[in-house]
Structures are given as C-alpha cells and as structure tokens.
Amino acid sequence: MKELDKKICEEVLLVDNILKAEDFVRLRIETGFAEVPVDHARKALQNGLINVSAIYNGELVGMGRLVGDGAMYWYLQEIIILPQFQRKGIGTMIVNHLVDYAKANSMTGKFTTVGGVSAKGKEPFYEKMGFDIIANGLYKIIEIE
C-alpha cells in the first residue's frame, strides 16, 4: 500500500448505523450500481442487521451492509467505495468490520457463514480476504474462538 493510501486509510472512521437512505442511493449511483427509490433504500436500511459508513475528512466515502438472520447466516451487501477512494484499504476495513460483527453475534457455536454477491470483476478482492467464489456468489466459513 502506498504511503498516501495508508495515511488515508488510517484517517477513515467507520461509524455504524448512521447511513441515510439518500446517501445510500447516491453512493450506488456514483459507483455505477442501479438507482433504487429512496423509500426502498430506507426500508432496506431499517431491515438490515448493521450498516457501516466510511467517513474521511467528514465526507462519506464508502459503505457496507450486513443482512441475514442475525444468528447463523450473514450476507454482505453493497460494499461500495467511491472510485477515487478505491484500492486504499477502505473496502477491506468495511468487510472486516462486518465479518467481526457476524462473529461476535453468531449463535452457532464453532463456526458461522458469511456470504454475498460480488460486483462483476471485484471477485479477486473477496478472494484475497479468504472468501470462496461460487457460481452464484461468494462465501466464507468463519471459526468462532
């Protein structure tokens, strides 16, 4: 990681459950995802388990969501980083944060499963983090200590 990227990553704050529906939609649009109505985004945020916002110098630069049953099955959704902030370690921070949440809240005992769907071409990002890529998405079995 370049020194400037490391410095940016060190200054990013991850904040849980502050994401506004309007910002959720804006990040989707700015990164090439399909636009969704704000009301749909609001409902999705309400029904998710946790969402995390990446804040750099007071600006929202990324987000991620974790959905699922809150006990056994966890799914990463919308791991989104603004293009100018990609490849700086922020996505890794977000995924690790959400996986840690799943581990801390799992009720399965020795392991839990985190799955998701990768945007086309982003599969290597998840593979580097230990996820297996399968025909319809990705998953990782996580041991609980």
Short mmCIF file of N, CA and C in Angstrom, two decimals:
data_model
loop_
_atom_site.label_atom_id
_atom_site.label_comp_id
_atom_site.label_asym_id
_atom_site.label_seq_id
_atom_site.Cartn_x
_atom_site.Cartn_y
_atom_site.Cartn_z
N MET A 1 0.85 -1.18 0.00
CA MET A 1 0.00 0.00 0.00
C MET A 1 0.89 1.24 0.00
N LYS A 2 0.58 2.17 -0.88
CA LYS A 2 1.36 3.40 -0.95
C LYS A 2 1.19 4.20 0.34
N GLU A 3 2.18 5.02 0.65
CA GLU A 3 2.17 5.78 1.90
C GLU A 3 0.94 6.69 2.02
N LEU A 4 0.57 7.37 0.92
CA LEU A 4 -0.61 8.25 0.96
C LEU A 4 -1.87 7.43 1.20
N ASP A 5 -1.98 6.27 0.55
CA ASP A 5 -3.15 5.41 0.75
C ASP A 5 -3.23 4.94 2.20
N LYS A 6 -2.08 4.61 2.78
CA LYS A 6 -2.04 4.16 4.17
C LYS A 6 -2.50 5.29 5.09
N LYS A 7 -2.06 6.51 4.80
CA LYS A 7 -2.45 7.67 5.61
C LYS A 7 -3.96 7.90 5.52
N ILE A 8 -4.52 7.81 4.32
CA ILE A 8 -5.97 7.98 4.14
C ILE A 8 -6.70 6.92 4.94
N CYS A 9 -6.27 5.67 4.80
CA CYS A 9 -6.92 4.56 5.48
C CYS A 9 -6.89 4.76 7.01
N GLU A 10 -5.78 5.25 7.52
CA GLU A 10 -5.66 5.49 8.97
C GLU A 10 -6.60 6.58 9.45
N GLU A 11 -6.97 7.49 8.56
CA GLU A 11 -7.84 8.61 8.94
C GLU A 11 -9.32 8.32 8.72
N VAL A 12 -9.64 7.19 8.11
CA VAL A 12 -11.04 6.84 7.87
C VAL A 12 -11.66 6.36 9.17
N LEU A 13 -12.84 6.86 9.46
CA LEU A 13 -13.62 6.41 10.60
C LEU A 13 -14.74 5.54 10.10
N LEU A 14 -14.96 4.41 10.75
CA LEU A 14 -16.10 3.55 10.45
C LEU A 14 -17.15 3.81 11.52
N VAL A 15 -18.35 4.17 11.08
CA VAL A 15 -19.43 4.51 12.01
C VAL A 15 -20.64 3.66 11.67
N ASP A 16 -21.16 2.98 12.67
CA ASP A 16 -22.29 2.08 12.48
C ASP A 16 -23.63 2.83 12.46
N ASN A 17 -24.48 2.40 11.55
CA ASN A 17 -25.91 2.74 11.54
C ASN A 17 -26.23 4.23 11.49
N ILE A 18 -25.42 4.99 10.76
CA ILE A 18 -25.75 6.41 10.55
C ILE A 18 -26.12 6.69 9.09
N LEU A 19 -26.02 5.68 8.24
CA LEU A 19 -26.23 5.87 6.82
C LEU A 19 -27.66 6.31 6.53
N LYS A 20 -27.79 7.40 5.79
CA LYS A 20 -29.10 7.89 5.37
C LYS A 20 -29.46 7.28 4.02
N ALA A 21 -30.73 7.06 3.81
CA ALA A 21 -31.21 6.46 2.56
C ALA A 21 -30.75 7.25 1.34
N GLU A 22 -30.77 8.57 1.44
CA GLU A 22 -30.36 9.41 0.32
C GLU A 22 -28.88 9.20 -0.02
N ASP A 23 -28.05 9.03 1.01
CA ASP A 23 -26.63 8.79 0.78
C ASP A 23 -26.39 7.39 0.22
N PHE A 24 -27.17 6.44 0.68
CA PHE A 24 -27.11 5.07 0.17
C PHE A 24 -27.37 5.09 -1.34
N VAL A 25 -28.42 5.77 -1.76
CA VAL A 25 -28.76 5.87 -3.19
C VAL A 25 -27.66 6.60 -3.95
N ARG A 26 -27.17 7.71 -3.40
CA ARG A 26 -26.11 8.50 -4.06
C ARG A 26 -24.85 7.66 -4.29
N LEU A 27 -24.43 6.91 -3.27
CA LEU A 27 -23.23 6.08 -3.43
C LEU A 27 -23.45 5.02 -4.51
N ARG A 28 -24.63 4.43 -4.54
CA ARG A 28 -24.93 3.43 -5.57
C ARG A 28 -24.79 4.05 -6.97
N ILE A 29 -25.38 5.21 -7.16
CA ILE A 29 -25.34 5.88 -8.47
C ILE A 29 -23.91 6.25 -8.84
N GLU A 30 -23.17 6.84 -7.89
CA GLU A 30 -21.81 7.30 -8.17
C GLU A 30 -20.84 6.17 -8.49
N THR A 31 -21.19 4.95 -8.13
CA THR A 31 -20.30 3.81 -8.39
C THR A 31 -20.86 2.86 -9.46
N GLY A 32 -21.91 3.30 -10.15
CA GLY A 32 -22.40 2.52 -11.28
C GLY A 32 -23.43 1.45 -10.96
N PHE A 33 -23.89 1.39 -9.71
CA PHE A 33 -24.96 0.46 -9.37
C PHE A 33 -26.30 1.05 -9.80
N ALA A 34 -27.28 0.21 -9.93
CA ALA A 34 -28.61 0.68 -10.32
C ALA A 34 -29.19 1.60 -9.24
N GLU A 35 -29.86 2.63 -9.70
CA GLU A 35 -30.54 3.53 -8.77
C GLU A 35 -31.76 2.81 -8.19
N VAL A 36 -32.00 3.03 -6.92
CA VAL A 36 -33.20 2.49 -6.27
C VAL A 36 -33.95 3.67 -5.66
N PRO A 37 -35.27 3.56 -5.55
CA PRO A 37 -36.02 4.64 -4.90
C PRO A 37 -35.57 4.83 -3.45
N VAL A 38 -35.58 6.07 -2.99
CA VAL A 38 -35.15 6.38 -1.63
C VAL A 38 -35.98 5.61 -0.61
N ASP A 39 -37.27 5.46 -0.84
CA ASP A 39 -38.11 4.71 0.10
C ASP A 39 -37.68 3.25 0.21
N HIS A 40 -37.25 2.66 -0.91
CA HIS A 40 -36.76 1.28 -0.88
C HIS A 40 -35.45 1.21 -0.09
N ALA A 41 -34.58 2.18 -0.32
CA ALA A 41 -33.31 2.23 0.41
C ALA A 41 -33.56 2.38 1.91
N ARG A 42 -34.49 3.24 2.27
CA ARG A 42 -34.82 3.45 3.68
C ARG A 42 -35.28 2.15 4.33
N LYS A 43 -36.18 1.43 3.65
CA LYS A 43 -36.69 0.15 4.18
C LYS A 43 -35.56 -0.88 4.29
N ALA A 44 -34.68 -0.92 3.29
CA ALA A 44 -33.55 -1.85 3.32
C ALA A 44 -32.64 -1.57 4.51
N LEU A 45 -32.38 -0.30 4.77
CA LEU A 45 -31.53 0.06 5.90
C LEU A 45 -32.20 -0.30 7.23
N GLN A 46 -33.50 -0.09 7.32
CA GLN A 46 -34.23 -0.43 8.55
C GLN A 46 -34.21 -1.94 8.80
N ASN A 47 -34.29 -2.73 7.74
CA ASN A 47 -34.40 -4.18 7.88
C ASN A 47 -33.05 -4.89 7.93
N GLY A 48 -31.98 -4.19 7.64
CA GLY A 48 -30.66 -4.81 7.70
C GLY A 48 -30.21 -5.01 9.14
N LEU A 49 -29.19 -5.80 9.33
CA LEU A 49 -28.66 -6.05 10.66
C LEU A 49 -27.77 -4.91 11.13
N ILE A 50 -26.91 -4.44 10.23
CA ILE A 50 -25.99 -3.35 10.54
C ILE A 50 -25.55 -2.74 9.22
N ASN A 51 -25.31 -1.44 9.23
CA ASN A 51 -24.65 -0.80 8.10
C ASN A 51 -23.51 0.02 8.67
N VAL A 52 -22.49 0.17 7.87
CA VAL A 52 -21.32 0.92 8.32
C VAL A 52 -20.97 1.95 7.24
N SER A 53 -20.66 3.14 7.72
CA SER A 53 -20.26 4.24 6.84
C SER A 53 -18.78 4.52 7.04
N ALA A 54 -18.07 4.71 5.94
CA ALA A 54 -16.66 5.10 5.99
C ALA A 54 -16.59 6.60 5.78
N ILE A 55 -16.08 7.30 6.78
CA ILE A 55 -16.02 8.76 6.76
C ILE A 55 -14.57 9.20 6.69
N TYR A 56 -14.26 10.05 5.71
CA TYR A 56 -12.91 10.61 5.56
C TYR A 56 -13.04 12.11 5.49
N ASN A 57 -12.38 12.82 6.40
CA ASN A 57 -12.47 14.29 6.46
C ASN A 57 -13.91 14.77 6.44
N GLY A 58 -14.78 14.09 7.17
CA GLY A 58 -16.17 14.49 7.27
C GLY A 58 -17.04 14.11 6.09
N GLU A 59 -16.46 13.43 5.10
CA GLU A 59 -17.19 13.05 3.89
C GLU A 59 -17.44 11.55 3.86
N LEU A 60 -18.65 11.16 3.47
CA LEU A 60 -18.96 9.75 3.29
C LEU A 60 -18.28 9.26 2.02
N VAL A 61 -17.35 8.30 2.16
CA VAL A 61 -16.60 7.81 1.00
C VAL A 61 -16.88 6.34 0.71
N GLY A 62 -17.61 5.67 1.60
CA GLY A 62 -17.91 4.27 1.38
C GLY A 62 -18.93 3.76 2.38
N MET A 63 -19.43 2.57 2.09
CA MET A 63 -20.43 1.96 2.96
C MET A 63 -20.43 0.46 2.78
N GLY A 64 -21.07 -0.20 3.69
CA GLY A 64 -21.31 -1.63 3.57
C GLY A 64 -22.48 -2.00 4.45
N ARG A 65 -23.16 -3.08 4.06
CA ARG A 65 -24.29 -3.55 4.86
C ARG A 65 -24.15 -5.03 5.13
N LEU A 66 -24.72 -5.46 6.24
CA LEU A 66 -24.79 -6.87 6.57
C LEU A 66 -26.26 -7.19 6.80
N VAL A 67 -26.75 -8.18 6.07
CA VAL A 67 -28.14 -8.62 6.21
C VAL A 67 -28.12 -10.11 6.54
N GLY A 68 -29.24 -10.64 6.95
CA GLY A 68 -29.32 -12.06 7.26
C GLY A 68 -30.24 -12.29 8.43
N ASP A 69 -30.09 -13.46 9.06
CA ASP A 69 -30.99 -13.80 10.15
C ASP A 69 -30.47 -13.36 11.52
N GLY A 70 -29.26 -12.85 11.58
CA GLY A 70 -28.71 -12.35 12.84
C GLY A 70 -28.27 -13.42 13.82
N ALA A 71 -28.20 -14.66 13.35
CA ALA A 71 -27.81 -15.76 14.23
C ALA A 71 -26.86 -16.73 13.55
N MET A 72 -27.25 -17.19 12.35
CA MET A 72 -26.48 -18.22 11.65
C MET A 72 -25.95 -17.79 10.28
N TYR A 73 -26.73 -17.00 9.55
CA TYR A 73 -26.39 -16.67 8.17
C TYR A 73 -26.31 -15.16 7.99
N TRP A 74 -25.21 -14.76 7.41
CA TRP A 74 -24.88 -13.35 7.26
C TRP A 74 -24.52 -13.10 5.79
N TYR A 75 -24.95 -11.97 5.24
CA TYR A 75 -24.69 -11.66 3.84
C TYR A 75 -24.19 -10.23 3.71
N LEU A 76 -23.06 -10.09 3.05
CA LEU A 76 -22.52 -8.77 2.74
C LEU A 76 -23.33 -8.18 1.59
N GLN A 77 -23.70 -6.95 1.71
CA GLN A 77 -24.44 -6.25 0.66
C GLN A 77 -23.81 -4.87 0.47
N GLU A 78 -23.79 -4.43 -0.76
CA GLU A 78 -23.36 -3.07 -1.11
C GLU A 78 -22.10 -2.63 -0.38
N ILE A 79 -21.03 -3.34 -0.62
CA ILE A 79 -19.72 -2.86 -0.18
C ILE A 79 -19.31 -1.88 -1.28
N ILE A 80 -19.50 -0.61 -1.01
CA ILE A 80 -19.35 0.43 -2.03
C ILE A 80 -18.35 1.47 -1.55
N ILE A 81 -17.37 1.74 -2.39
CA ILE A 81 -16.37 2.77 -2.11
C ILE A 81 -16.35 3.72 -3.31
N LEU A 82 -16.38 5.02 -3.07
CA LEU A 82 -16.30 5.97 -4.17
C LEU A 82 -15.03 5.69 -4.98
N PRO A 83 -15.11 5.82 -6.30
CA PRO A 83 -13.97 5.45 -7.16
C PRO A 83 -12.64 6.06 -6.75
N GLN A 84 -12.62 7.33 -6.37
CA GLN A 84 -11.35 7.97 -6.02
C GLN A 84 -10.76 7.46 -4.70
N PHE A 85 -11.53 6.68 -3.94
CA PHE A 85 -11.06 6.12 -2.68
C PHE A 85 -10.88 4.61 -2.73
N GLN A 86 -11.08 4.02 -3.90
CA GLN A 86 -10.89 2.58 -4.04
C GLN A 86 -9.40 2.24 -4.05
N ARG A 87 -9.10 1.01 -3.69
CA ARG A 87 -7.73 0.49 -3.65
C ARG A 87 -6.85 1.20 -2.62
N LYS A 88 -7.47 1.63 -1.53
CA LYS A 88 -6.74 2.28 -0.45
C LYS A 88 -6.92 1.52 0.87
N GLY A 89 -7.62 0.40 0.85
CA GLY A 89 -7.81 -0.41 2.05
C GLY A 89 -9.13 -0.17 2.76
N ILE A 90 -9.95 0.75 2.27
CA ILE A 90 -11.21 1.08 2.94
C ILE A 90 -12.21 -0.06 2.81
N GLY A 91 -12.30 -0.66 1.64
CA GLY A 91 -13.20 -1.80 1.46
C GLY A 91 -12.84 -2.95 2.38
N THR A 92 -11.57 -3.20 2.52
CA THR A 92 -11.10 -4.26 3.43
C THR A 92 -11.50 -3.94 4.86
N MET A 93 -11.35 -2.68 5.25
CA MET A 93 -11.76 -2.27 6.60
C MET A 93 -13.25 -2.55 6.81
N ILE A 94 -14.06 -2.19 5.83
CA ILE A 94 -15.51 -2.37 5.94
C ILE A 94 -15.87 -3.85 6.04
N VAL A 95 -15.32 -4.66 5.15
CA VAL A 95 -15.63 -6.10 5.17
C VAL A 95 -15.19 -6.71 6.50
N ASN A 96 -13.99 -6.40 6.95
CA ASN A 96 -13.51 -6.94 8.22
C ASN A 96 -14.42 -6.51 9.38
N HIS A 97 -14.88 -5.29 9.36
CA HIS A 97 -15.76 -4.77 10.40
C HIS A 97 -17.07 -5.57 10.42
N LEU A 98 -17.64 -5.81 9.25
CA LEU A 98 -18.90 -6.55 9.17
C LEU A 98 -18.72 -8.02 9.53
N VAL A 99 -17.61 -8.62 9.10
CA VAL A 99 -17.32 -10.01 9.47
C VAL A 99 -17.12 -10.13 10.98
N ASP A 100 -16.44 -9.16 11.58
CA ASP A 100 -16.26 -9.18 13.03
C ASP A 100 -17.61 -9.09 13.75
N TYR A 101 -18.51 -8.29 13.22
CA TYR A 101 -19.85 -8.20 13.79
C TYR A 101 -20.55 -9.56 13.73
N ALA A 102 -20.45 -10.22 12.58
CA ALA A 102 -21.07 -11.54 12.42
C ALA A 102 -20.48 -12.53 13.42
N LYS A 103 -19.15 -12.53 13.57
CA LYS A 103 -18.51 -13.44 14.52
C LYS A 103 -18.98 -13.17 15.94
N ALA A 104 -19.06 -11.91 16.31
CA ALA A 104 -19.43 -11.55 17.67
C ALA A 104 -20.89 -11.87 17.98
N ASN A 105 -21.72 -11.91 16.97
CA ASN A 105 -23.16 -12.10 17.19
C ASN A 105 -23.68 -13.45 16.73
N SER A 106 -22.79 -14.31 16.27
CA SER A 106 -23.21 -15.63 15.81
C SER A 106 -23.65 -16.50 16.97
N MET A 107 -24.66 -17.31 16.72
CA MET A 107 -25.18 -18.20 17.75
C MET A 107 -24.98 -19.66 17.39
N THR A 108 -24.06 -19.93 16.47
CA THR A 108 -23.88 -21.30 16.00
C THR A 108 -22.83 -22.07 16.76
N GLY A 109 -22.08 -21.42 17.61
CA GLY A 109 -21.06 -22.13 18.36
C GLY A 109 -19.69 -22.01 17.76
N LYS A 110 -19.28 -23.01 16.97
CA LYS A 110 -17.90 -23.07 16.48
C LYS A 110 -17.64 -22.38 15.15
N PHE A 111 -18.69 -22.17 14.33
CA PHE A 111 -18.47 -21.51 13.06
C PHE A 111 -19.74 -20.82 12.61
N THR A 112 -19.58 -19.92 11.66
CA THR A 112 -20.71 -19.24 11.03
C THR A 112 -20.36 -19.02 9.57
N THR A 113 -21.34 -18.67 8.77
CA THR A 113 -21.12 -18.47 7.34
C THR A 113 -21.47 -17.04 6.95
N VAL A 114 -20.56 -16.42 6.24
CA VAL A 114 -20.80 -15.09 5.67
C VAL A 114 -20.77 -15.25 4.16
N GLY A 115 -21.82 -14.82 3.50
CA GLY A 115 -21.91 -14.91 2.06
C GLY A 115 -22.12 -13.54 1.44
N GLY A 116 -22.33 -13.55 0.15
CA GLY A 116 -22.58 -12.30 -0.56
C GLY A 116 -22.51 -12.51 -2.05
N VAL A 117 -22.66 -11.41 -2.75
CA VAL A 117 -22.54 -11.40 -4.20
C VAL A 117 -21.55 -10.30 -4.54
N SER A 118 -20.62 -10.60 -5.41
CA SER A 118 -19.62 -9.63 -5.80
C SER A 118 -20.04 -8.91 -7.07
N ALA A 119 -19.74 -7.62 -7.13
CA ALA A 119 -19.90 -6.90 -8.39
C ALA A 119 -18.96 -7.54 -9.41
N LYS A 120 -19.37 -7.60 -10.64
CA LYS A 120 -18.56 -8.22 -11.69
C LYS A 120 -17.16 -7.60 -11.72
N GLY A 121 -16.16 -8.46 -11.69
CA GLY A 121 -14.78 -8.01 -11.73
C GLY A 121 -14.15 -7.76 -10.37
N LYS A 122 -14.95 -7.77 -9.32
CA LYS A 122 -14.43 -7.49 -7.97
C LYS A 122 -14.16 -8.77 -7.18
N GLU A 123 -14.34 -9.93 -7.80
CA GLU A 123 -14.14 -11.21 -7.11
C GLU A 123 -12.75 -11.34 -6.48
N PRO A 124 -11.67 -10.89 -7.15
CA PRO A 124 -10.34 -11.03 -6.53
C PRO A 124 -10.23 -10.32 -5.18
N PHE A 125 -10.94 -9.22 -5.01
CA PHE A 125 -10.95 -8.51 -3.73
C PHE A 125 -11.41 -9.46 -2.62
N TYR A 126 -12.50 -10.16 -2.86
CA TYR A 126 -13.04 -11.08 -1.86
C TYR A 126 -12.16 -12.32 -1.69
N GLU A 127 -11.59 -12.80 -2.78
CA GLU A 127 -10.69 -13.97 -2.69
C GLU A 127 -9.49 -13.65 -1.80
N LYS A 128 -8.94 -12.45 -1.92
CA LYS A 128 -7.80 -12.05 -1.09
C LYS A 128 -8.17 -12.04 0.39
N MET A 129 -9.46 -11.89 0.67
CA MET A 129 -9.92 -11.84 2.06
C MET A 129 -10.39 -13.21 2.55
N GLY A 130 -10.14 -14.25 1.75
CA GLY A 130 -10.44 -15.61 2.19
C GLY A 130 -11.81 -16.14 1.80
N PHE A 131 -12.54 -15.41 0.98
CA PHE A 131 -13.84 -15.88 0.51
C PHE A 131 -13.65 -16.82 -0.67
N ASP A 132 -14.51 -17.79 -0.76
CA ASP A 132 -14.55 -18.68 -1.92
C ASP A 132 -15.57 -18.12 -2.90
N ILE A 133 -15.22 -18.10 -4.16
CA ILE A 133 -16.14 -17.65 -5.21
C ILE A 133 -16.87 -18.88 -5.74
N ILE A 134 -18.19 -18.81 -5.74
CA ILE A 134 -19.01 -19.90 -6.24
C ILE A 134 -19.89 -19.37 -7.37
N ALA A 135 -20.60 -20.25 -8.04
CA ALA A 135 -21.37 -19.88 -9.23
C ALA A 135 -22.32 -18.71 -8.98
N ASN A 136 -22.95 -18.66 -7.83
CA ASN A 136 -23.94 -17.62 -7.60
C ASN A 136 -23.54 -16.63 -6.50
N GLY A 137 -22.26 -16.52 -6.22
CA GLY A 137 -21.83 -15.55 -5.22
C GLY A 137 -20.52 -15.90 -4.58
N LEU A 138 -20.44 -15.69 -3.28
CA LEU A 138 -19.22 -15.95 -2.53
C LEU A 138 -19.61 -16.34 -1.11
N TYR A 139 -18.72 -17.03 -0.43
CA TYR A 139 -18.98 -17.36 0.96
C TYR A 139 -17.67 -17.62 1.68
N LYS A 140 -17.75 -17.57 2.99
CA LYS A 140 -16.60 -17.83 3.84
C LYS A 140 -17.12 -18.44 5.13
N ILE A 141 -16.57 -19.57 5.51
CA ILE A 141 -16.89 -20.17 6.79
C ILE A 141 -15.89 -19.63 7.80
N ILE A 142 -16.40 -19.12 8.90
CA ILE A 142 -15.58 -18.43 9.88
C ILE A 142 -15.64 -19.18 11.20
N GLU A 143 -14.47 -19.52 11.73
CA GLU A 143 -14.41 -20.18 13.02
C GLU A 143 -14.60 -19.16 14.12
N ILE A 144 -15.36 -19.53 15.13
CA ILE A 144 -15.61 -18.67 16.29
C ILE A 144 -14.66 -19.11 17.39
N GLU A 145 -13.92 -18.17 17.93
CA GLU A 145 -12.97 -18.51 19.01
C GLU A 145 -13.64 -18.53 20.33
#
